[in-house]
Coordinates of C-alpha atoms and ligand atoms in Angstrom, one line a residue:
M531 CA 107.9 -119.0 17.1
A532 CA 110.9 -116.6 17.1
E533 CA 112.1 -118.2 20.4
A534 CA 111.8 -121.7 18.9
V535 CA 113.7 -120.6 15.7
L536 CA 116.5 -119.1 17.9
A537 CA 116.8 -122.4 19.8
L538 CA 117.3 -124.2 16.5
F539 CA 119.4 -121.5 14.9
P540 CA 121.5 -119.7 17.5
D541 CA 122.8 -117.2 14.9
A542 CA 119.3 -116.3 13.6
K543 CA 118.7 -112.6 13.0
F544 CA 115.2 -111.3 13.4
A545 CA 113.4 -108.9 11.2
I546 CA 109.6 -108.3 11.7
G547 CA 106.8 -110.6 12.7
P548 CA 103.3 -109.0 12.6
S549 CA 99.9 -110.5 12.8
I550 CA 98.1 -110.3 9.4
E551 CA 94.5 -110.8 8.2
D552 CA 94.8 -114.5 8.0
G553 CA 97.4 -115.4 10.6
F554 CA 100.9 -114.3 11.4
Y555 CA 104.4 -114.4 10.0
Y556 CA 108.0 -113.7 11.0
D557 CA 110.9 -112.9 8.8
F558 CA 114.3 -114.4 9.7
D559 CA 117.9 -114.2 8.3
L560 CA 119.2 -117.7 8.8
P561 CA 122.4 -119.5 7.9
R562 CA 120.7 -122.0 5.7
P563 CA 117.4 -122.2 3.7
L564 CA 114.4 -123.7 5.6
T565 CA 112.8 -126.8 4.2
P566 CA 109.2 -128.0 4.8
D567 CA 110.8 -130.6 7.2
D568 CA 111.9 -127.8 9.5
L569 CA 108.3 -126.6 10.3
P570 CA 107.3 -129.6 12.4
V571 CA 110.6 -129.3 14.3
I572 CA 109.9 -125.6 15.0
E573 CA 106.3 -126.4 16.0
A574 CA 107.5 -129.1 18.4
R575 CA 109.8 -126.6 20.1
M576 CA 106.9 -124.1 20.2
R577 CA 104.8 -126.7 22.1
E578 CA 107.5 -127.1 24.7
I579 CA 107.6 -123.3 25.1
V580 CA 103.8 -123.2 25.5
A581 CA 103.9 -126.1 28.0
A582 CA 106.5 -124.2 30.1
D583 CA 103.9 -121.5 30.5
Q584 CA 106.3 -118.6 31.1
S585 CA 104.7 -115.1 31.5
F586 CA 105.2 -112.4 29.0
V587 CA 106.8 -109.3 30.7
R588 CA 106.5 -105.9 29.1
R589 CA 109.2 -103.3 29.6
E590 CA 109.7 -99.8 28.2
L591 CA 113.3 -99.1 27.3
S592 CA 115.3 -96.0 26.4
R593 CA 116.9 -95.9 22.9
E594 CA 120.3 -96.6 24.4
E595 CA 119.2 -99.6 26.5
A596 CA 117.4 -101.0 23.4
Q597 CA 120.5 -100.5 21.2
D598 CA 122.6 -102.3 23.8
L599 CA 120.1 -105.2 24.0
F600 CA 119.8 -105.7 20.2
V601 CA 123.5 -105.0 19.4
D602 CA 123.7 -108.4 17.5
Q603 CA 120.4 -107.9 15.7
P604 CA 121.0 -105.5 12.8
Y605 CA 117.4 -105.5 11.6
K606 CA 116.1 -104.6 15.1
L607 CA 118.6 -101.8 15.2
E608 CA 117.3 -100.4 11.9
L609 CA 113.7 -100.7 13.2
L610 CA 114.7 -98.8 16.4
D611 CA 115.9 -95.9 14.3
D612 CA 112.3 -95.4 13.1
L613 CA 110.7 -95.6 16.5
P614 CA 110.0 -92.3 18.3
D615 CA 111.5 -92.0 21.8
G616 CA 109.2 -93.2 24.6
H617 CA 107.6 -95.8 22.3
I618 CA 110.2 -98.5 22.6
T619 CA 108.9 -101.6 24.3
V620 CA 110.1 -105.2 24.6
Y621 CA 108.5 -108.4 25.8
T622 CA 110.4 -111.1 27.6
Q623 CA 109.3 -114.7 28.2
G624 CA 111.9 -116.9 30.0
Q625 CA 115.3 -116.2 28.4
F626 CA 113.9 -114.6 25.2
T627 CA 113.3 -110.9 24.6
D628 CA 111.9 -109.3 21.5
L629 CA 111.2 -105.8 20.3
C630 CA 107.4 -105.6 20.3
R631 CA 104.6 -103.0 20.5
G632 CA 102.3 -105.7 22.1
P633 CA 99.9 -106.4 23.5
H634 CA 100.4 -110.1 24.3
V635 CA 98.6 -112.8 26.2
E636 CA 99.8 -112.9 29.8
R637 CA 101.3 -116.3 29.7
A638 CA 102.5 -118.7 27.0
G639 CA 100.0 -121.4 28.3
Q640 CA 97.2 -119.2 27.1
I641 CA 98.2 -119.8 23.5
G642 CA 95.7 -122.2 21.9
A643 CA 96.0 -124.4 18.8
F644 CA 98.6 -123.3 16.1
R645 CA 100.1 -124.6 12.9
L646 CA 103.0 -123.4 10.8
L647 CA 101.8 -123.4 7.2
R648 CA 104.6 -122.6 4.8
T649 CA 107.8 -120.7 4.2
A650 CA 108.5 -118.0 1.6
G651 CA 111.2 -115.6 0.5
A652 CA 110.7 -112.0 1.5
Y653 CA 112.9 -108.9 0.9
W654 CA 113.8 -106.9 4.0
R655 CA 111.2 -104.1 4.0
G656 CA 109.8 -105.3 0.7
D657 CA 112.8 -103.8 -1.1
E658 CA 114.2 -105.9 -3.9
S659 CA 117.7 -104.3 -3.5
R660 CA 118.0 -105.5 0.1
Q661 CA 118.6 -108.8 1.9
M662 CA 116.3 -111.7 1.0
L663 CA 114.9 -113.1 4.2
Q664 CA 113.0 -116.3 5.0
R665 CA 109.4 -115.9 6.1
I666 CA 107.4 -118.5 8.1
Y667 CA 103.6 -118.2 7.9
G668 CA 101.4 -119.6 10.6
V669 CA 97.9 -119.5 12.1
A670 CA 96.7 -119.7 15.7
F671 CA 93.2 -120.3 17.1
E672 CA 91.7 -120.7 20.6
T673 CA 90.8 -124.3 20.0
E674 CA 91.9 -127.4 18.0
A675 CA 88.4 -127.6 16.4
E676 CA 88.7 -124.0 15.0
L677 CA 92.2 -124.7 13.7
Q678 CA 91.0 -127.9 12.0
A679 CA 88.1 -126.0 10.4
H680 CA 90.5 -123.4 9.1
L681 CA 92.9 -126.1 7.7
D682 CA 89.9 -127.8 6.0
K683 CA 88.9 -124.5 4.4
L684 CA 92.5 -124.0 3.1
A685 CA 92.5 -127.5 1.6
E686 CA 89.2 -126.8 -0.1
A687 CA 90.5 -123.4 -1.4
A688 CA 93.6 -125.2 -2.8
K689 CA 91.3 -127.6 -4.7
R690 CA 89.4 -124.6 -6.2
D691 CA 92.6 -122.5 -6.9
H692 CA 92.0 -121.0 -10.4
R693 CA 95.7 -121.6 -11.3
K694 CA 95.3 -125.3 -10.7
L695 CA 91.9 -125.6 -12.3
G696 CA 93.1 -123.4 -15.2
K697 CA 95.5 -126.2 -16.0
D698 CA 93.3 -129.2 -15.2
L699 CA 90.4 -127.8 -17.2
D700 CA 92.6 -126.4 -20.0
L701 CA 91.3 -122.8 -19.5
F702 CA 94.3 -120.5 -19.8
S703 CA 98.1 -120.3 -19.5
I704 CA 100.8 -117.7 -18.8
H705 CA 104.1 -118.1 -20.5
E706 CA 107.6 -116.9 -19.6
E707 CA 108.2 -116.5 -23.3
V708 CA 105.4 -113.9 -23.6
G709 CA 106.1 -112.4 -20.2
P710 CA 104.8 -112.6 -16.7
G711 CA 101.3 -111.4 -16.0
L712 CA 100.2 -111.7 -19.7
V713 CA 97.4 -114.3 -20.2
C714 CA 96.7 -116.7 -23.1
W715 CA 93.1 -117.9 -23.1
H716 CA 92.7 -121.5 -24.4
P717 CA 89.5 -122.5 -26.3
N718 CA 87.7 -123.7 -23.1
G719 CA 88.4 -120.5 -21.1
A720 CA 87.8 -118.4 -24.2
M721 CA 84.4 -120.0 -24.7
V722 CA 83.3 -119.0 -21.2
R723 CA 84.7 -115.5 -21.7
Q724 CA 82.9 -115.2 -25.0
I725 CA 79.5 -116.2 -23.4
I726 CA 80.1 -113.6 -20.6
E727 CA 81.0 -111.0 -23.2
D728 CA 77.9 -111.7 -25.4
F729 CA 75.6 -111.6 -22.4
W730 CA 77.3 -108.4 -21.2
K731 CA 76.9 -106.6 -24.6
E732 CA 73.2 -107.7 -24.8
E733 CA 72.5 -106.2 -21.3
H734 CA 74.3 -103.0 -22.2
H735 CA 72.4 -102.6 -25.4
K736 CA 69.1 -103.0 -23.4
R737 CA 70.2 -100.2 -21.0
G738 CA 71.1 -97.6 -23.7
Y739 CA 74.9 -98.0 -23.9
G740 CA 76.7 -97.7 -27.2
I741 CA 79.5 -100.2 -27.6
V742 CA 82.8 -98.8 -28.9
Y743 CA 86.4 -99.9 -29.7
T744 CA 89.5 -97.7 -29.1
P745 CA 93.2 -98.2 -29.9
H746 CA 95.7 -100.0 -27.5
I747 CA 98.4 -97.3 -27.9
G748 CA 98.2 -93.6 -28.1
K749 CA 100.4 -90.5 -27.8
L750 CA 102.0 -89.8 -24.5
D751 CA 100.9 -86.2 -24.4
Q752 CA 97.2 -87.1 -23.8
W753 CA 98.3 -89.0 -20.6
K754 CA 100.1 -86.0 -19.4
Q755 CA 97.0 -83.9 -20.0
S756 CA 94.9 -86.4 -18.1
G757 CA 97.1 -86.5 -15.1
H758 CA 97.9 -90.2 -15.4
W759 CA 101.6 -89.4 -16.2
E760 CA 101.8 -87.3 -13.0
F761 CA 99.7 -89.4 -10.6
Y762 CA 99.9 -92.9 -12.0
R763 CA 103.3 -93.2 -13.5
E764 CA 104.5 -96.2 -11.4
N765 CA 101.9 -98.3 -13.2
L766 CA 102.6 -97.1 -16.7
Y767 CA 105.0 -98.7 -19.2
S768 CA 107.8 -96.8 -20.7
P769 CA 106.8 -94.8 -23.7
M770 CA 107.8 -96.1 -27.2
D771 CA 109.0 -94.1 -30.1
V772 CA 106.8 -94.0 -33.2
D773 CA 107.9 -91.6 -36.0
G774 CA 109.8 -89.5 -33.5
Q775 CA 106.7 -89.2 -31.2
Q776 CA 106.2 -90.8 -27.8
Y777 CA 103.4 -93.3 -27.5
L778 CA 102.1 -95.2 -24.5
L779 CA 100.3 -98.5 -24.0
K780 CA 96.9 -97.5 -22.7
P781 CA 96.4 -98.0 -19.0
M782 CA 92.7 -96.9 -19.1
N783 CA 90.0 -96.6 -21.8
C784 CA 88.7 -93.1 -20.7
L785 CA 90.6 -90.9 -23.1
G786 CA 89.4 -92.7 -26.3
H787 CA 85.8 -92.4 -25.1
I788 CA 86.3 -88.7 -24.3
L789 CA 87.5 -88.1 -27.9
I790 CA 84.5 -90.0 -29.3
Y791 CA 82.2 -87.7 -27.2
K792 CA 84.1 -84.6 -28.4
S793 CA 84.0 -85.6 -32.0
R794 CA 81.0 -83.3 -32.4
L795 CA 79.0 -80.8 -30.4
R796 CA 76.6 -82.3 -27.8
S797 CA 73.4 -80.8 -26.6
Y798 CA 71.9 -81.2 -23.1
R799 CA 69.0 -83.1 -24.8
E800 CA 71.4 -85.9 -25.8
L801 CA 72.6 -86.6 -22.3
P802 CA 73.3 -89.0 -20.7
I803 CA 75.6 -90.6 -23.3
R804 CA 76.7 -94.0 -22.3
M805 CA 79.7 -95.6 -24.0
A806 CA 80.9 -99.1 -23.2
E807 CA 84.0 -101.0 -24.2
L808 CA 85.5 -104.4 -23.4
G809 CA 88.8 -102.5 -23.4
T810 CA 92.2 -104.2 -22.9
V811 CA 94.6 -102.1 -20.8
Y812 CA 98.2 -102.6 -19.7
R813 CA 99.5 -101.6 -16.3
Y814 CA 102.8 -102.3 -14.7
E815 CA 102.7 -104.4 -11.6
R816 CA 105.9 -105.5 -9.7
G817 CA 106.9 -109.1 -10.5
G818 CA 106.5 -110.1 -6.8
V819 CA 102.8 -109.2 -6.7
L820 CA 101.7 -111.0 -9.9
Y821 CA 99.3 -113.8 -9.2
G822 CA 97.4 -116.1 -11.6
L823 CA 94.6 -114.1 -13.3
T824 CA 94.0 -111.8 -10.3
R825 CA 97.1 -109.6 -10.5
V826 CA 98.3 -109.3 -14.1
R827 CA 99.9 -106.8 -16.4
G828 CA 97.4 -106.9 -19.3
F829 CA 93.7 -107.3 -18.8
T830 CA 90.3 -106.5 -20.3
Q831 CA 88.0 -104.2 -18.4
D832 CA 84.3 -104.2 -18.9
D833 CA 84.5 -100.5 -19.0
A834 CA 82.0 -97.8 -19.6
H835 CA 81.8 -94.0 -19.3
I836 CA 78.6 -92.1 -18.8
F837 CA 78.7 -88.5 -19.8
C838 CA 75.9 -86.6 -18.0
R839 CA 74.7 -83.4 -16.4
Q840 CA 75.1 -82.9 -12.7
D841 CA 71.4 -83.3 -12.1
Q842 CA 71.6 -86.8 -13.7
I843 CA 74.4 -88.2 -11.6
R844 CA 72.3 -89.7 -8.9
D845 CA 69.9 -91.6 -11.3
E846 CA 72.8 -92.8 -13.4
V847 CA 74.7 -94.1 -10.4
I848 CA 71.5 -95.8 -9.2
A849 CA 71.1 -97.5 -12.6
V850 CA 74.7 -98.7 -12.6
V851 CA 74.3 -100.1 -9.1
Q852 CA 71.1 -101.9 -10.2
L853 CA 72.9 -103.3 -13.3
A854 CA 75.8 -104.5 -11.1
Q855 CA 73.3 -106.2 -8.8
F856 CA 71.6 -107.9 -11.7
M857 CA 74.9 -109.1 -13.1
M858 CA 76.1 -110.5 -9.7
Q859 CA 72.8 -112.3 -9.2
T860 CA 72.9 -113.8 -12.7
F861 CA 76.4 -115.1 -12.2
G862 CA 75.4 -116.6 -8.8
F863 CA 76.8 -114.2 -6.2
Q864 CA 74.4 -113.6 -3.4
D865 CA 76.7 -111.9 -0.9
Y866 CA 78.4 -108.6 -1.5
K867 CA 79.2 -105.4 0.3
L868 CA 79.5 -101.9 -0.9
V869 CA 82.4 -99.6 0.1
L870 CA 82.5 -95.9 -0.5
A871 CA 86.1 -94.9 -1.1
T872 CA 87.0 -91.2 -0.6
R873 CA 89.8 -88.7 -1.4
P874 CA 93.3 -90.1 -1.3
D875 CA 96.4 -88.0 -0.5
K876 CA 97.6 -88.0 -4.1
H877 CA 94.7 -86.5 -6.0
A878 CA 93.7 -84.0 -8.6
G879 CA 90.9 -81.4 -8.2
T880 CA 89.7 -79.0 -5.4
P881 CA 88.1 -80.1 -2.1
E882 CA 84.7 -78.7 -3.2
V883 CA 84.7 -80.8 -6.3
W884 CA 85.5 -83.9 -4.3
E885 CA 82.8 -83.1 -1.8
H886 CA 80.2 -82.7 -4.5
A887 CA 81.1 -86.0 -6.2
T888 CA 81.1 -87.9 -2.8
A889 CA 77.7 -86.4 -2.0
A890 CA 76.3 -87.7 -5.3
L891 CA 77.5 -91.2 -4.6
T892 CA 76.2 -91.2 -1.1
A893 CA 72.8 -89.9 -2.3
A894 CA 72.5 -92.8 -4.8
L895 CA 73.4 -95.4 -2.1
E896 CA 70.9 -93.9 0.3
S897 CA 68.0 -93.7 -2.2
L898 CA 68.6 -97.4 -2.8
N899 CA 68.6 -98.1 0.9
L900 CA 71.9 -99.9 0.7
D901 CA 74.2 -100.4 3.6
Y902 CA 77.8 -99.4 2.9
E903 CA 81.2 -99.1 4.6
E904 CA 83.6 -96.2 4.1
D905 CA 87.2 -96.4 3.0
P906 CA 88.7 -93.0 3.7
G907 CA 91.5 -92.2 1.2
G908 CA 90.7 -95.2 -1.0
G909 CA 89.4 -93.3 -4.0
A910 CA 91.1 -92.9 -7.4
F911 CA 93.2 -89.8 -7.9
Y912 CA 90.5 -88.2 -10.0
G913 CA 87.4 -89.0 -7.9
P914 CA 85.6 -90.9 -5.2
K915 CA 84.2 -94.4 -6.0
I916 CA 81.8 -97.1 -4.9
D917 CA 83.5 -100.5 -4.8
V918 CA 81.5 -103.7 -4.6
K919 CA 83.2 -106.6 -2.9
L920 CA 81.8 -110.0 -3.8
A921 CA 81.9 -113.0 -1.4
D922 CA 82.5 -116.3 -3.1
A923 CA 81.3 -119.7 -2.1
M924 CA 84.2 -119.9 0.4
G925 CA 83.3 -116.5 2.0
R926 CA 86.4 -114.8 0.5
D927 CA 86.2 -111.3 -0.8
W928 CA 86.8 -110.4 -4.5
Q929 CA 86.9 -107.0 -6.1
G930 CA 83.7 -106.6 -8.1
P931 CA 82.0 -103.6 -9.7
T932 CA 83.4 -100.1 -9.4
I933 CA 81.6 -96.8 -9.9
Q934 CA 83.6 -93.5 -10.0
V935 CA 82.3 -89.9 -10.3
D936 CA 84.8 -87.6 -12.1
F937 CA 84.8 -83.9 -12.5
N938 CA 88.5 -83.8 -13.2
L939 CA 88.9 -85.2 -16.7
P940 CA 86.1 -83.2 -18.1
Q941 CA 87.9 -80.1 -16.9
R942 CA 91.3 -81.2 -18.2
F943 CA 89.9 -82.1 -21.6
D944 CA 87.2 -79.4 -21.8
V945 CA 84.4 -81.9 -22.2
C946 CA 81.3 -79.8 -22.6
Y947 CA 77.6 -79.8 -23.7
I948 CA 75.4 -76.9 -24.8
G949 CA 72.9 -76.2 -22.1
D950 CA 69.3 -75.0 -22.5
D951 CA 70.7 -71.5 -22.0
G952 CA 72.8 -71.9 -25.2
G953 CA 76.0 -71.8 -23.2
E954 CA 78.8 -74.4 -22.7
H955 CA 78.8 -76.4 -19.5
L956 CA 81.3 -79.0 -18.3
V957 CA 79.9 -82.6 -18.4
T958 CA 80.2 -85.0 -15.5
M959 CA 81.9 -88.4 -16.2
I960 CA 81.0 -91.6 -14.5
H961 CA 83.6 -94.4 -14.9
R962 CA 82.3 -97.8 -14.2
T963 CA 82.9 -101.5 -14.5
V964 CA 80.4 -104.1 -13.5
L965 CA 82.6 -107.2 -13.7
G966 CA 85.9 -105.5 -13.1
S967 CA 88.2 -107.3 -15.5
M968 CA 87.5 -110.4 -17.5
E969 CA 90.6 -112.0 -16.1
R970 CA 89.8 -111.4 -12.4
F971 CA 86.1 -112.1 -12.8
F972 CA 86.9 -115.3 -14.6
A973 CA 89.2 -116.4 -11.8
C974 CA 86.5 -115.5 -9.3
L975 CA 83.9 -117.6 -11.2
V976 CA 86.3 -120.6 -11.4
E977 CA 86.9 -120.6 -7.7
H978 CA 83.3 -119.8 -6.7
Y979 CA 82.1 -122.8 -8.7
G980 CA 85.2 -125.0 -8.2
G981 CA 85.4 -125.3 -12.0
S982 CA 81.8 -126.7 -12.3
F983 CA 80.5 -123.7 -14.2
P984 CA 76.7 -123.2 -14.4
I985 CA 75.4 -124.9 -17.6
W986 CA 75.0 -121.7 -19.6
L987 CA 78.7 -121.0 -19.1
S988 CA 80.1 -124.5 -19.4
P989 CA 82.5 -124.8 -22.4
V990 CA 81.1 -128.3 -23.1
Q991 CA 77.5 -128.7 -21.9
A992 CA 76.9 -132.3 -22.9
R993 CA 79.2 -135.2 -23.8
I994 CA 78.0 -138.3 -25.6
V995 CA 79.7 -141.5 -24.6
P996 CA 79.3 -144.5 -27.0
I997 CA 79.7 -147.8 -25.2
A998 CA 81.4 -149.5 -28.2
D999 CA 82.6 -148.5 -31.6
R1000 CA 79.4 -149.8 -33.2
H1001 CA 77.5 -147.0 -31.3
I1002 CA 79.6 -144.1 -32.7
E1003 CA 77.4 -143.6 -35.7
Y1004 CA 74.3 -143.2 -33.5
A1005 CA 76.3 -140.9 -31.1
L1006 CA 77.2 -138.6 -34.0
K1007 CA 73.5 -138.4 -35.1
V1008 CA 72.5 -137.4 -31.5
E1009 CA 75.4 -134.9 -31.4
D1010 CA 74.1 -133.3 -34.6
T1011 CA 70.5 -133.0 -33.2
L1012 CA 71.7 -131.4 -30.0
R1013 CA 74.1 -129.1 -31.7
R1014 CA 71.3 -127.8 -34.0
S1015 CA 69.4 -126.7 -30.9
G1016 CA 72.4 -124.6 -29.8
I1017 CA 73.8 -127.0 -27.2
R1018 CA 77.6 -127.3 -27.0
V1019 CA 78.1 -131.0 -27.3
D1020 CA 80.9 -133.5 -28.2
V1021 CA 81.4 -137.2 -28.6
D1022 CA 84.0 -139.2 -26.8
S1023 CA 84.8 -141.7 -29.6
R1024 CA 88.1 -142.9 -28.1
S1025 CA 88.3 -146.7 -27.7
E1026 CA 88.6 -146.5 -23.9
R1027 CA 86.4 -148.3 -21.4
M1028 CA 83.1 -146.6 -20.6
G1029 CA 83.9 -146.2 -16.9
F1030 CA 87.1 -144.3 -17.9
K1031 CA 85.3 -142.0 -20.3
I1032 CA 82.6 -141.2 -17.7
R1033 CA 85.3 -140.4 -15.1
D1034 CA 87.1 -138.2 -17.6
A1035 CA 83.9 -136.2 -18.4
Q1036 CA 83.3 -135.8 -14.6
M1037 CA 86.9 -134.5 -14.2
A1038 CA 86.3 -132.1 -17.0
K1039 CA 83.1 -131.0 -15.1
V1040 CA 80.9 -131.6 -18.2
P1041 CA 77.3 -131.0 -16.8
Y1042 CA 75.5 -133.8 -18.8
M1043 CA 76.7 -137.2 -20.0
L1044 CA 74.7 -139.2 -22.5
I1045 CA 75.6 -142.9 -22.6
V1046 CA 74.6 -144.6 -25.7
G1047 CA 74.6 -148.4 -26.4
D1048 CA 72.4 -151.1 -27.9
K1049 CA 69.5 -150.4 -25.5
E1050 CA 69.6 -146.7 -26.1
I1051 CA 69.7 -147.1 -29.9
E1052 CA 66.7 -149.4 -29.8
S1053 CA 64.6 -146.9 -27.9
E1054 CA 66.1 -143.9 -29.8
G1055 CA 67.2 -142.3 -26.6
A1056 CA 70.2 -141.9 -24.3
S1057 CA 71.0 -142.7 -20.6
L1058 CA 71.6 -139.4 -18.9
R1059 CA 74.1 -138.8 -16.1
L1060 CA 75.0 -135.6 -14.3
R1061 CA 78.6 -134.5 -13.3
S1062 CA 77.6 -134.9 -9.6
G1063 CA 77.4 -138.6 -10.3
E1064 CA 73.6 -138.7 -10.3
D1065 CA 72.1 -141.2 -12.7
I1066 CA 68.9 -140.0 -14.4
G1067 CA 68.5 -143.1 -16.6
L1068 CA 67.0 -143.6 -20.0
C1069 CA 65.5 -140.5 -21.7
S1070 CA 64.3 -139.7 -25.2
I1071 CA 66.6 -137.3 -27.1
D1072 CA 63.7 -134.8 -27.0
E1073 CA 63.6 -135.0 -23.2
V1074 CA 67.4 -134.5 -23.0
Q1075 CA 67.2 -131.6 -25.3
N1076 CA 64.4 -129.9 -23.4
R1077 CA 66.1 -130.5 -20.1
V1078 CA 69.5 -129.1 -21.2
R1079 CA 67.9 -126.2 -23.1
S1080 CA 65.8 -125.0 -20.2
A1081 CA 68.8 -125.1 -17.9
I1082 CA 70.7 -123.0 -20.4
D1083 CA 67.9 -120.5 -21.0
S1084 CA 67.2 -120.0 -17.3
R1085 CA 70.9 -119.5 -16.6
S1086 CA 70.4 -121.7 -13.6
Ligands
LIG1377 ZN1 87.6 -94.3 -17.1

């Protein structure tokens, strides 16, 4: 691709061009901005290069030789400065030579099917104070069939994109006036969220959690004491002045829960104490990484903290993993994997403490007989964690539940219980979320179901479509009956054609449509249609009600 770009732009300057998880890219400094029309032209040139089937020749160069070779390529010269001596290699095909670690295929003719997908702006070395470059993304596969399958998958993903469906289904919006990464939930999206939250609270009550609320701002000093100010500052907002004291928007819910715990003396008999909060937190993310509902600056965690004795850690972690499994199953996720993330470079606490915490997590996973991967260095600064990655209907990974064992905060805040020996002992904290954040989990649900939420989550579960104005009165009566049985139902009383109203309900992904006209009024029923287009036919109102209710109650 770089050789093709050079052929079209002889003054092109080259930055870096790695392979990435889902393809490859290359960053260029070009005399004019690329347009979508440029990509087929570059691709055509690439096909000529592949057809010429030149071999790729690897050479090792000294620093001086490389500096001579790339004298007109300032970005390459800068890259050379970072390469250790003896590790400078270039590859040449035909007239074109590039700095590259390799390896390469032997000949250009071995390159299979490829497609350039899009262009994007990218700062040199990701640094917003440096040159803005033009990035071209592409994919390559061994065969045309594999390439086509991938492009089909991308097209399907675009249809399910939560940012697109968020607009089409009137779920949420993000406004420049409010600020990037800050979400407004519309009635439809808020309805889904409310159902999730109600279900979540009910399940937590069943499992012995107490639900709490804590403030959104608090004095900065406590975040210094916790270590967040030291280890997590790049994600914190600037403090604000309140009566001459510095306050911070809360980035985590932990400290409020600690203070509730510490509000009186706790005995070993009371433990474990489980405190849960749908807690909204604020974290700074760079503007460039914000994305829909998945990377935001304000979000609500389904957070909880379990305060327990060391001998209770294993059983508590097991119970959390089981709760997480139950939740994922209920929301329709069958595939997930567990990752054990261990001590990062920037961390608080001694190696012994880390080892102990990691061992407790491992013991829990092993007693559940669960397979897991390791992510060395991927833990939080205060402790190791188990991350659960969900796979959606498209096979893409989403961050799901997280469970962290923490001996650090109890130490810093002197969080104790009175043991059976009458002495004070430090408690162990388990931080956990089972959905992650409401925002990200909602985005995941939208994309997993392509906007067709399961019935129990659908903002509108049934829509009544009167064929003509004279049927509206009956439609309203049916609406009232269904609503009384707890079904979310509305009537489309607009004076549009029936076909139009049915299509509209399908576009809105309403699970059930009840068509009512003369025939239906006479038999005191409704003609039932599904959003899939399936036509069930004439049913009594009782039948409709039972059918919808049982789908809601079973959360199917
Ligand atoms: Zn926490």
